[in-house]
XYZ file of C-alpha atoms in Angstrom:
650
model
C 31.471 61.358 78.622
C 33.709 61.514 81.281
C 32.971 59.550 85.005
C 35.290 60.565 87.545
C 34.001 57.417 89.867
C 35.247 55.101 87.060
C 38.074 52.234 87.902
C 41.983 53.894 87.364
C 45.113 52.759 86.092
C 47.459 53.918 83.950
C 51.273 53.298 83.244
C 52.539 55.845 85.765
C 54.468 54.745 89.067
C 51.637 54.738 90.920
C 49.966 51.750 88.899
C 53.157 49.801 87.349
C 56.316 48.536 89.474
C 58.650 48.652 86.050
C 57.998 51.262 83.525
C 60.990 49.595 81.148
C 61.045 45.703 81.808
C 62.711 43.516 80.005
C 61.298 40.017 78.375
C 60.415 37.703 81.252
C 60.126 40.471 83.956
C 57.359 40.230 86.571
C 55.334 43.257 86.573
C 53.124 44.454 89.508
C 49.902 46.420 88.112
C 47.672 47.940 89.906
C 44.004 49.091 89.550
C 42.699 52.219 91.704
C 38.639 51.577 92.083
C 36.788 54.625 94.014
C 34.326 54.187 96.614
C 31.850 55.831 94.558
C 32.061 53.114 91.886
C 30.231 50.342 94.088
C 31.843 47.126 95.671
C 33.987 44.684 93.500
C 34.615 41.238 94.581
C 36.637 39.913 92.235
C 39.529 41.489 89.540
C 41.157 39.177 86.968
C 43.808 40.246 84.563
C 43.539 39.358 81.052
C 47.224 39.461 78.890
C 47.755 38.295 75.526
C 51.166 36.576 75.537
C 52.152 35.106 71.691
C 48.200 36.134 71.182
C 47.178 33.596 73.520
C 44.920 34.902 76.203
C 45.815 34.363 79.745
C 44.140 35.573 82.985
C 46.156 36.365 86.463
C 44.009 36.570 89.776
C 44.441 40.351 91.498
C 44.954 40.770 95.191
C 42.913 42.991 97.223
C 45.187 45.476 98.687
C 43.101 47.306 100.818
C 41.318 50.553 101.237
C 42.813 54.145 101.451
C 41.403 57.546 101.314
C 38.207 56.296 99.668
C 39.689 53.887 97.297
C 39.904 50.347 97.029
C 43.329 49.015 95.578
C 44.392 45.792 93.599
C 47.413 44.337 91.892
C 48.391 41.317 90.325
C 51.977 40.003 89.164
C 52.310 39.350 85.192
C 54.827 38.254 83.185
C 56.305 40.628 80.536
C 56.112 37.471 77.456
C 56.222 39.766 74.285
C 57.795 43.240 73.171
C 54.349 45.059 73.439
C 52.572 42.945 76.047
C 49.178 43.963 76.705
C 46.682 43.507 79.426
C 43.447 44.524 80.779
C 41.297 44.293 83.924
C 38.010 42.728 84.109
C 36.148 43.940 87.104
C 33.556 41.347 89.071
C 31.038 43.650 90.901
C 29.365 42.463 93.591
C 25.979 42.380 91.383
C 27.787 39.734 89.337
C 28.026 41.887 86.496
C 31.288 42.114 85.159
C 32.755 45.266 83.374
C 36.289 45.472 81.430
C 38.966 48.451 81.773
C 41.863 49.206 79.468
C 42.781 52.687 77.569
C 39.645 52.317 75.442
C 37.829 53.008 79.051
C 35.349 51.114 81.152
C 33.263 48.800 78.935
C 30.447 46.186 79.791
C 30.949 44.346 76.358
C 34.393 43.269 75.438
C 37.203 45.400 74.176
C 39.927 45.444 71.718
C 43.406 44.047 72.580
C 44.460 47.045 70.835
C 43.384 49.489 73.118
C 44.918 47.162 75.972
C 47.006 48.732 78.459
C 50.661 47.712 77.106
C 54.085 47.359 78.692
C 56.812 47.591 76.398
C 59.940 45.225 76.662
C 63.516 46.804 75.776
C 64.112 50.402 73.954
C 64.047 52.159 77.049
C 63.600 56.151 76.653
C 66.652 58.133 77.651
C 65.564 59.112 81.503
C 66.084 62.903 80.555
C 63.165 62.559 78.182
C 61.017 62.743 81.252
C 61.480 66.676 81.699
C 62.477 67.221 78.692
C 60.628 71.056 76.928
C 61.444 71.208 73.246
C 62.312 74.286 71.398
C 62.127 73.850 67.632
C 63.799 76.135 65.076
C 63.892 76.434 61.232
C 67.781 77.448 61.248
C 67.744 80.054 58.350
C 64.996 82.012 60.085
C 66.044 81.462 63.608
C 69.107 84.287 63.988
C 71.900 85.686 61.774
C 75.774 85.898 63.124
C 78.360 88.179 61.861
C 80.082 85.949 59.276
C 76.846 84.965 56.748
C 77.025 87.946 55.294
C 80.857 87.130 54.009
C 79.324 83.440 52.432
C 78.481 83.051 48.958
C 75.113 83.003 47.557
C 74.190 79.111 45.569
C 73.029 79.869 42.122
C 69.632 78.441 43.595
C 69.300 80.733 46.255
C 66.866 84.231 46.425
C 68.735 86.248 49.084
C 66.446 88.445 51.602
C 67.058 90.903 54.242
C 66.381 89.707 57.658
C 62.725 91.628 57.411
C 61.880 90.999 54.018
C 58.865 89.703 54.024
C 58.416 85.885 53.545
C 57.246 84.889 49.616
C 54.726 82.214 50.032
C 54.990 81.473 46.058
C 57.215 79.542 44.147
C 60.319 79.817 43.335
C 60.824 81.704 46.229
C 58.545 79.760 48.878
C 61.416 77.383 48.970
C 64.578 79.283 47.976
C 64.094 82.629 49.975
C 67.381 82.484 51.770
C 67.525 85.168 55.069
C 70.856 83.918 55.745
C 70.141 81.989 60.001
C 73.176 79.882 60.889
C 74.331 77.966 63.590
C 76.169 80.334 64.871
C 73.667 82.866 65.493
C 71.764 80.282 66.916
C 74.726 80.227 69.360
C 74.325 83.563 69.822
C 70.725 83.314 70.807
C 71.017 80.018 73.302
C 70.595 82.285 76.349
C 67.059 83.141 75.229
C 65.819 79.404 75.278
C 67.863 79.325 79.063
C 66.080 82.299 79.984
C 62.824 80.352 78.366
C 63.548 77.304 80.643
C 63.673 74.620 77.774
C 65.952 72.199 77.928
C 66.082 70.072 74.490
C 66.535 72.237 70.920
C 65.389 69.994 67.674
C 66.856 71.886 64.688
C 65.539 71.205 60.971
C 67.911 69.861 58.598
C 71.283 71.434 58.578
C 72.687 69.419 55.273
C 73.607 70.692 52.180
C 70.508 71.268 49.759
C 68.699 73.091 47.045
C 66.476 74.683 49.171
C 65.561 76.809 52.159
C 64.459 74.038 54.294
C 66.900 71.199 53.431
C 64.684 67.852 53.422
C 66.401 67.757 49.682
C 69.367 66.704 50.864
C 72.802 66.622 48.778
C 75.233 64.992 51.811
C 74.340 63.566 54.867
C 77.953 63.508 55.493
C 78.805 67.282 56.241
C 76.890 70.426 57.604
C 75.600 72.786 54.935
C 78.608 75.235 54.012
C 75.770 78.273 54.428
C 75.014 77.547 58.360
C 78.732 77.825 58.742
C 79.601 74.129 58.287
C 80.639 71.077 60.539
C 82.584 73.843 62.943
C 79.964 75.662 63.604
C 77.331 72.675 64.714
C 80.132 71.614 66.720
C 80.033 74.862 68.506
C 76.386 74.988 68.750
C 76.093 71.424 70.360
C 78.886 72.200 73.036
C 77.222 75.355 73.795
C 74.038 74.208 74.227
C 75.252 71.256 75.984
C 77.386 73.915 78.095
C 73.761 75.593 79.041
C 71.850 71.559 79.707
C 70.008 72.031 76.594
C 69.931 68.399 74.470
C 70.313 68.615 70.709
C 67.727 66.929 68.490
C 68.925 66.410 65.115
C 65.957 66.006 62.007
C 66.881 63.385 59.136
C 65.141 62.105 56.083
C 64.833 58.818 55.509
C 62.288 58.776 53.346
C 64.093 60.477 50.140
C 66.968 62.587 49.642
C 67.316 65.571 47.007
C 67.986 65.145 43.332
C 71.338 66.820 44.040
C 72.602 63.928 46.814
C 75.237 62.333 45.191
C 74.077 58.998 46.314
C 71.048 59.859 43.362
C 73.306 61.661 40.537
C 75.218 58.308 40.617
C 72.842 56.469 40.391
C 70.439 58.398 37.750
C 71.105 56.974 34.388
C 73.667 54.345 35.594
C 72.240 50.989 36.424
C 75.665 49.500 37.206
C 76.739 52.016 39.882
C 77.482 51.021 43.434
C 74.206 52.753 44.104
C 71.479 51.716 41.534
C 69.979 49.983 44.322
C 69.507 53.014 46.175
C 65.974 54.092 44.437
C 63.501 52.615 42.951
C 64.088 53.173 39.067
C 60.894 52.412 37.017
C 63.158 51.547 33.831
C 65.844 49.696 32.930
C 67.832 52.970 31.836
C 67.393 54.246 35.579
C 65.680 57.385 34.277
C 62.492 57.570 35.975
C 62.166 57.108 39.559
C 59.758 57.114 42.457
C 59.277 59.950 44.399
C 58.014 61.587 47.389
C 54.070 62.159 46.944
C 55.196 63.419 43.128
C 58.040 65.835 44.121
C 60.326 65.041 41.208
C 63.069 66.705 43.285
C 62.747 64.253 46.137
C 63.804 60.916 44.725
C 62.459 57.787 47.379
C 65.112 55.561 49.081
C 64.577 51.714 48.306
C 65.546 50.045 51.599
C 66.184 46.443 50.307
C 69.697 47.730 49.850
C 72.433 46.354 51.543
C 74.497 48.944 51.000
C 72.211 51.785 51.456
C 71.428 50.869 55.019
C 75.295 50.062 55.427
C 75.960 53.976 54.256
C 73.061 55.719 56.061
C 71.737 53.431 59.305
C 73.692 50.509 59.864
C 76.912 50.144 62.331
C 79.326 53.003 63.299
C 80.407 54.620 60.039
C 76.752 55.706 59.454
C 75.323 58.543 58.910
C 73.114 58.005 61.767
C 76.348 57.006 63.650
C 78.533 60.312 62.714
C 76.174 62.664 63.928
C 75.649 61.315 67.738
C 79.214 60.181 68.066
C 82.206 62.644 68.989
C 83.302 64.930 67.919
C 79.893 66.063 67.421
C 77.528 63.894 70.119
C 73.735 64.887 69.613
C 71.010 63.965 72.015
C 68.877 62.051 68.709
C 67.319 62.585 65.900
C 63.974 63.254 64.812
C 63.027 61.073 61.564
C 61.265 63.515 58.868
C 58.358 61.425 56.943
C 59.027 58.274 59.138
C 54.943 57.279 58.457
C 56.269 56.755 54.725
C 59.654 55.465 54.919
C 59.960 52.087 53.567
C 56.550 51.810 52.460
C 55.256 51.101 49.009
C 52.311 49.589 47.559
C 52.797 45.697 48.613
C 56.075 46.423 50.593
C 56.686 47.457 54.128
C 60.340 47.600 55.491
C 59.102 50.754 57.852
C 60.142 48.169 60.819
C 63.338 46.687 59.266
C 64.047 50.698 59.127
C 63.253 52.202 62.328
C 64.927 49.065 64.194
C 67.704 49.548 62.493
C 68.529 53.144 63.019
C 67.513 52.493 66.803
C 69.697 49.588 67.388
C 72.834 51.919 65.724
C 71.883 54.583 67.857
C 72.284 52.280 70.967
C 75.715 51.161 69.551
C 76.786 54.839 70.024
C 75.164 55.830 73.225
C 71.501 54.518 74.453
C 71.035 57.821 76.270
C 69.411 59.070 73.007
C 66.530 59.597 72.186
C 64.186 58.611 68.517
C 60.919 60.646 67.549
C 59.075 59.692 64.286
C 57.269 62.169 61.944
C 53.976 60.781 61.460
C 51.711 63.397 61.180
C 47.848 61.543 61.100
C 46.887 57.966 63.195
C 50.727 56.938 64.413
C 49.617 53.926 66.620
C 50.498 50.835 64.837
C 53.986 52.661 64.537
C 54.120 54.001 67.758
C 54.530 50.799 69.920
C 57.406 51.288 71.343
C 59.856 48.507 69.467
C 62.117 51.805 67.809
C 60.409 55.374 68.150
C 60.540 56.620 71.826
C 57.542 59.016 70.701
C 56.117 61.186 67.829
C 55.499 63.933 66.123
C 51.644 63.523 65.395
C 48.724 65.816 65.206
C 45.781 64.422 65.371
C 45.603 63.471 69.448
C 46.627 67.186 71.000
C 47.367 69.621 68.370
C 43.988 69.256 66.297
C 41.822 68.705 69.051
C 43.455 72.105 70.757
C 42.226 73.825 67.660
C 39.461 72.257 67.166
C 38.084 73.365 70.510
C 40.056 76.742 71.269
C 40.816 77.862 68.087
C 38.270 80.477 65.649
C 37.809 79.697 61.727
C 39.099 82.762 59.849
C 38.944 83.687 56.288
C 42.319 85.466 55.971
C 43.572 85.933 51.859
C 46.689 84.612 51.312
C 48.509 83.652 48.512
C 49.520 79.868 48.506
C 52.230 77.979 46.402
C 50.879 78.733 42.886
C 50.954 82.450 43.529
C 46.826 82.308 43.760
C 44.703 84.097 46.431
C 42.525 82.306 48.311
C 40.959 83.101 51.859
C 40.046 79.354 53.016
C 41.701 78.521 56.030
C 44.629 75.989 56.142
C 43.675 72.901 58.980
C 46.537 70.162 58.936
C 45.705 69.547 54.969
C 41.889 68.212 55.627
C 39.748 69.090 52.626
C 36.696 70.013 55.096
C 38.215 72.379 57.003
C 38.604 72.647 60.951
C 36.007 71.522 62.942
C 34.174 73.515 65.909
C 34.921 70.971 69.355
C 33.220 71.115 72.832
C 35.482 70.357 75.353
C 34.121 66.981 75.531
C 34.833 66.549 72.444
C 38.740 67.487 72.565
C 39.183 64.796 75.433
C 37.376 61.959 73.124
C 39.781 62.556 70.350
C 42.887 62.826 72.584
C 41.797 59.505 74.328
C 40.793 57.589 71.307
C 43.880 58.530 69.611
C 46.189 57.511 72.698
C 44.124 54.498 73.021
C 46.209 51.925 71.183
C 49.798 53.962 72.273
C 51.339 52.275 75.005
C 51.474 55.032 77.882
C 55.370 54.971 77.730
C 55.327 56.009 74.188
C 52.456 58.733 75.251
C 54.937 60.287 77.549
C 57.897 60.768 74.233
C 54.932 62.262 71.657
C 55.184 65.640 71.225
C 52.451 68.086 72.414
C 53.320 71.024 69.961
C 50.505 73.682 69.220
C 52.144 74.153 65.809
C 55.205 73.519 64.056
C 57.327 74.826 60.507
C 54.843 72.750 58.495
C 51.730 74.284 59.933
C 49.835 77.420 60.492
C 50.533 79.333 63.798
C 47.997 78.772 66.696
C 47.893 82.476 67.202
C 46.644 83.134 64.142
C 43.234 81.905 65.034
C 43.006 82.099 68.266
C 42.172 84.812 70.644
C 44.405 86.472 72.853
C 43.026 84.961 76.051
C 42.707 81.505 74.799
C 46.334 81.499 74.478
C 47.342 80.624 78.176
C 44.706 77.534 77.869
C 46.714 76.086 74.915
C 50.342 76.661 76.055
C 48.646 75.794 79.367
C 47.788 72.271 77.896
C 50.814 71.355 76.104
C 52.725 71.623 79.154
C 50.506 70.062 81.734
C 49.114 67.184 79.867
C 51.306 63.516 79.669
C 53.911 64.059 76.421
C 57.116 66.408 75.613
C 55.582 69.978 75.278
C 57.029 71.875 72.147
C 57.902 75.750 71.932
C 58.073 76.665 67.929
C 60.530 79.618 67.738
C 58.420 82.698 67.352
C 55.308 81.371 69.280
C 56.892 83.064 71.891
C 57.253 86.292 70.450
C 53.398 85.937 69.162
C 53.622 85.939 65.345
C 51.062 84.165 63.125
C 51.177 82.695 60.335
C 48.199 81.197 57.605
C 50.336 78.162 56.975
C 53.727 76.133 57.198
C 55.532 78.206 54.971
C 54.392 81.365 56.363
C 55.253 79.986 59.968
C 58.915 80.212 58.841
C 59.525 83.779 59.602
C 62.568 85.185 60.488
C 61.854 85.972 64.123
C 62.300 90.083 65.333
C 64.933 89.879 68.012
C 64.725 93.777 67.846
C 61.560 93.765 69.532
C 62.055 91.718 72.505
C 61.228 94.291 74.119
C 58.282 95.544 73.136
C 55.284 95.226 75.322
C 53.075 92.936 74.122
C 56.241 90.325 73.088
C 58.154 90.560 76.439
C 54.435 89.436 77.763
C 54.017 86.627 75.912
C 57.529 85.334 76.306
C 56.852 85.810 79.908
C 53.676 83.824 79.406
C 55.599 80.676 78.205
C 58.363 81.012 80.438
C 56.023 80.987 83.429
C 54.325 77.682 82.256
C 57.250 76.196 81.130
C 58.961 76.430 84.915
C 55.412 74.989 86.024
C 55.935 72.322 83.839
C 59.462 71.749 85.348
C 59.214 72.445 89.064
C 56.780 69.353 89.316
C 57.587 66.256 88.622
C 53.500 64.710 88.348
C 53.388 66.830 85.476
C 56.087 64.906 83.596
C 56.044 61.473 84.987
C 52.636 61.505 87.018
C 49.306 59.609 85.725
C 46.204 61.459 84.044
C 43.059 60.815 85.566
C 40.070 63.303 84.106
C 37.969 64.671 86.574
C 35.473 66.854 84.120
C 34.850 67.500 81.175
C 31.446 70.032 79.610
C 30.990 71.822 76.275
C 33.276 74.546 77.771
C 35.611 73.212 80.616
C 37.873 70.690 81.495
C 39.294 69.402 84.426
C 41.981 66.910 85.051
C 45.268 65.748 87.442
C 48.194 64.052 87.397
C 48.949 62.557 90.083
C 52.213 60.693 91.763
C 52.886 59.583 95.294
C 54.811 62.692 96.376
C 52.084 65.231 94.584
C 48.786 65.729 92.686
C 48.620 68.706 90.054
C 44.800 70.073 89.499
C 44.304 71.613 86.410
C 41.276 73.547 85.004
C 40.929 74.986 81.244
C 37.435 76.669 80.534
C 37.163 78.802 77.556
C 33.875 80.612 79.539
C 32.399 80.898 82.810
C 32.413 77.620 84.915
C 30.731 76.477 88.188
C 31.920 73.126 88.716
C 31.222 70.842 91.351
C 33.140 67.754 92.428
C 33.611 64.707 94.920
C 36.445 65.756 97.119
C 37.134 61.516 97.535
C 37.663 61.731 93.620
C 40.303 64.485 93.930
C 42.374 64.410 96.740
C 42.708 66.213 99.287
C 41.743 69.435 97.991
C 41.704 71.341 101.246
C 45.229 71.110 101.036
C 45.571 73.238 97.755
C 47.861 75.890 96.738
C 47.309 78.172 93.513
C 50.564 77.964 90.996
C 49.091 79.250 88.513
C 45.736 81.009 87.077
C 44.669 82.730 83.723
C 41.885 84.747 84.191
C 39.626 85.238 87.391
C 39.274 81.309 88.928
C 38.671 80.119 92.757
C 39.052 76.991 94.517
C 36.552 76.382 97.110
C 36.853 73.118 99.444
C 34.412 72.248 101.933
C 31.312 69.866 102.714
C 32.805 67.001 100.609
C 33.091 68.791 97.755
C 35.092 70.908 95.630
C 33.730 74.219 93.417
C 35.734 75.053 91.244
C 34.437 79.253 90.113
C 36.080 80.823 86.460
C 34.818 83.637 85.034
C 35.719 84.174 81.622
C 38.505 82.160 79.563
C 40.643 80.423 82.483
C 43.899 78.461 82.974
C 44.343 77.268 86.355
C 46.639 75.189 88.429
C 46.771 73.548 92.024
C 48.999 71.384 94.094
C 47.900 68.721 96.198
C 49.563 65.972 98.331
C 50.512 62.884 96.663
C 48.409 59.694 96.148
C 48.797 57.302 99.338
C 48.232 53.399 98.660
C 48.502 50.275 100.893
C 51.198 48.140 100.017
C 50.827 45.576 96.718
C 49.735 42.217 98.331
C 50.013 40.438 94.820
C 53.069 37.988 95.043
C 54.286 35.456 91.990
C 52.442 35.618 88.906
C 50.560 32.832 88.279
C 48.570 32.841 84.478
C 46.150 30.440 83.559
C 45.870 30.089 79.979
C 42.117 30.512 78.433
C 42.567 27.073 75.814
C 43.465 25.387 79.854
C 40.727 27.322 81.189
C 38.194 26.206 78.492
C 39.482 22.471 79.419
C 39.193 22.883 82.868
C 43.045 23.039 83.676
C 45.993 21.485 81.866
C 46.374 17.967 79.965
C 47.938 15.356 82.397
């Protein structure tokens, strides 16, 4: 349930002096408590340094606009340090606050609030609007049709229709390349994205290349090392970042890392894989893909090769002559994990501290596609790609179960609906509902690492939002992913309005020949309207989240920084909604940006009345958040064990 008159803070500007400290920083915090909420003598906060709890005496700042600020100076002791507020109210009862929410029993350090120490995110990743593409569906240049066909390959005509069977599910080859995506870089300009992550572009047996032969050259087929050179100096041309995707989970049968290797347990790269026998002829693999061998990461020498120092293949790729933005790590939930044995940290650390070698304006996403947060701590990955937070929840609430038939990998028809690979199918969400996952999934993610985790309504291993969705619910979801805290994702072709039952289907070749058509140039218009929203205010990148409302059928929320506030409304029905002006701002002061469907702002009395009538996306501007000036000066911690004693030992 949401309670607008609750206690705020949250790792935005407005709350935290140093969004990137280092070990041993002082940190100002500060807590936001309305008016509403009833008086509060006394704040403490509680941190955890080396698991040790330790409690730092707020300041009263004062009182503006109907809210009483605090703050209190702590000391940044550990890589993830986290800390919470305990609230004193002036009938002695005594409630706690950290991203779990407001509590009255005690809470879990892992849902503290959290700064991180070191890894800073690249400061472009603050505005950054992704565009992903499958490159051998994205666009066609000139030259593939002169390049020779692999023995594995199917070959298909630009609209062939996709086979969602094997073989050809996974060796249908329409012939994208790099340089058509050149060719097509002024459509994601014209869009108003600014970052492009690209599937793999190495050598392969397959359509989508997570088999991997080489990491150490660009598949021949996409028109080779050239031509990504080309692409990454004309999208850098056009200030558009290049996000490369690598697999460091497993690499194809065909790498020749694994063919010397396989049956040879006294090659430089036995150690590669594990081998279950001594002959080095049967081998783990990738949830049973026997043509996705698993890298073992106690080798030296593989890390030396593939993460490790400046002849890397995580090295090549972001230095010149090439220079990508970062990479996005394919499977990074599962790398380095098995049974008893976890190197997943040893891992990410290590391609992390590599890429800083090269350049630390770079940026690191993990795959991690269910609960991310004991990854997602900020220590390597900048952010994720994970669905369970935004991208289920969005369906869950705004999409329609559909019983479409299909044919799936086996070549069988089945109508049952595809939902992120859960057995039971997609749920049915109230807007309520949709704001309790997305909070109790960000609840153990520092806020920093919030802000890098994509928002993306679908990607190439999913269904297509569209697909289940009705038309008007569409400007609510795009709406979402580009107004709530995280990098927003465009998949190429959710622009142009296809569908799609599942990932493989997703992959279609998208129809540049119909750009112009009606319905398309609408939708394209659609995304390129919220995108520039997203981008012509900076609360809606860097800005806190505070939630305002939240029904069976509407939400309301705004982000808010000391320059601006952003008011946004998503009802899939009629609303009447009432709220405390003193808990939004000062809503007299609004001006539309943006609305989806028939919606009115009404600000008078105290209050603000917020009208919709059918499905509605709306957005207002407000001015900024105003605070009195932090009176909190040197931290000084007491720690609980000296607490319990009554002060330190003499």
């Amino acid at each position: 349930m949401i309670d607008p008159t609750c206690p705020h803070h949250d790792g935005s500007p407005l709350y935290v002096s140093h969004p990137d400290p280092a070990l041993g920083d002082e940190v100002t915090v500060r807590l936001r408590v309305p008016r509403a909420y009833g008086g509060v003598d006394r704040v403490v906060v509680r941190s955890n340094p080396d698991h040790e709890p330790a409690w730092v005496e707020a300041e009263c700042d004062g009182e503006r606009d109907g809210w009483q600020w605090w703050s209190a100076r702590i000391v940044v002791a550990n890589p993830r340090h986290g800390y919470r507020f305990h609230l004193v109210r002036s009938d002695a009862t005594v409630q706690i606050l950290n991203q779990g929410g407001l509590s009255d029993v005690d809470v879990l350090d892992a849902q503290d609030f959290a700064l991180v120490a070191g890894n800073p995110p690249p400061p472009w990743m603050a505005d950054t609007v992704l565009y992903q593409i499958f490159p051998d569906r994205f666009a066609r240049s000139d030259a593939a049709a002169d390049r020779p066909l692999p023995e594995w390959a199917i070959p298909a005509a630009w609209d062939d229709p996709l086979d969602p069977s094997h073989p050809g599910r996974s060796r249908q080859l329409y012939g994208g390349d790099l340089d058509g995506v050149v060719d097509r870089l002024d459509h994601l300009v014209d869009l108003g994205v600014n970052a492009l992550y690209h599937t793999p572009i190495f050598p392969a047996e397959s359509n989508h290349r997570y088999d991997a032969a080489s990491f150490d050259h660009v598949d021949a087929l996409l028109g080779g090392d050239e031509a990504y050179r080309r692409l990454i100096e004309a999208a850098h041309a056009r200030g558009i970042r290049v996000i490369g995707d690598l697999t460091t989970n497993h690499s194809g049968v065909a790498h020749e890392w694994f063919r010397n290797a396989y049956g040879r347990p006294d090659a430089a790269e036995a150690d590669f894989y594990y081998f279950h026998d001594a002959a080095h002829t049967t081998y783990e693999t990738w949830l049973d893909a026997a043509t996705l061998p698993k890298f073992d990461w106690n080798s030296a020498e593989l890390r030396r090769r593939f993460i490790e120092g400046p002849d890397s293949v995580v090295a090549r790729w972001l230095a010149e002559p090439y220079g990508i933005d970062g990479w996005r790590i394919d499977v990074a939930n599962m790398t380095g994990r098995l049974g008893a044995e976890d190197l997943n940290a040893v891992v990410r650390q290590t391609v992390r501290r590599t890429m800083i070698e090269v350049s630390s304006d770079t940026l690191l996403l993990a795959e991690s596609t269910n609960d991310a947060a004991s990854d997602l701590q900020g220590d390597a990955w900048h952010g994720g790609m994970t669905y369970p937070a935004f991208t289920r929840g969005v369906w869950s609430w705004l999409a329609e179960p559909r019983r479409i038939p299909h044919r799936g990998f086996d070549g069988r028809v089945s109508d049952e609906m595809w939902f992120f690979g859960l057995p039971t199918g997609m749920p049915r969400y109230t807007a309520q509902q949709f704001v309790r996952q997305l909070r109790l999934f960000t609840s153990q993610i520092p806020w920093r690492v919030q802000r890098g985790t994509m928002s993306a309504l679908d990607t190439h291993d999913t269904a297509r939002f569209a697909t289940y969705a009705a038309e008007e619910m569409i400007p609510l979801a795009v709406g979402l992913s580009m107004t709530l805290p995280g990098i927003p994702v465009v998949y190429a072709g959710d622009e142009f309005g296809l569908e799609a039952v599942d990932g493989e289907m997703s992959r279609t070749p998208l129809p540049w020949d119909r750009v112009g058509e009606p319905e398309i140039a609408a939708r394209i218009g659609l995304y390129r309207e919220l995108i520039g929203l997203r981008r012509a205010h900076a609360a809606l990148s860097t800005g806190g989240l505070r939630w305002l409302h939240a029904d069976d059928d509407a939400i309301v929320f705004i982000r808010e920084n000391a320059d601006e506030a952003v008011l946004v409304l998503a009802a899939r029905t009629d609303v009447e909604i009432r709220l405390d002006m003193a808990l939004v701002g000062a809503a007299t002061a609004a001006t539309s940006r943006y609305a989806a469907g028939t919606v009115e702002l009404l600000a008078d009395d105290g209050a603000v009345r917020l009208h919709g009538r059918g499905a509605s996306f709306a957005v207002w501007t407000l001015p900024g958040v105003t605070a009195p000036p932090a009176r909190a000066e040197r931290s000084v911690a007491t720690p609980e064990a000296f607490a319990q004693l009554g002060g330190p030992a003499v």
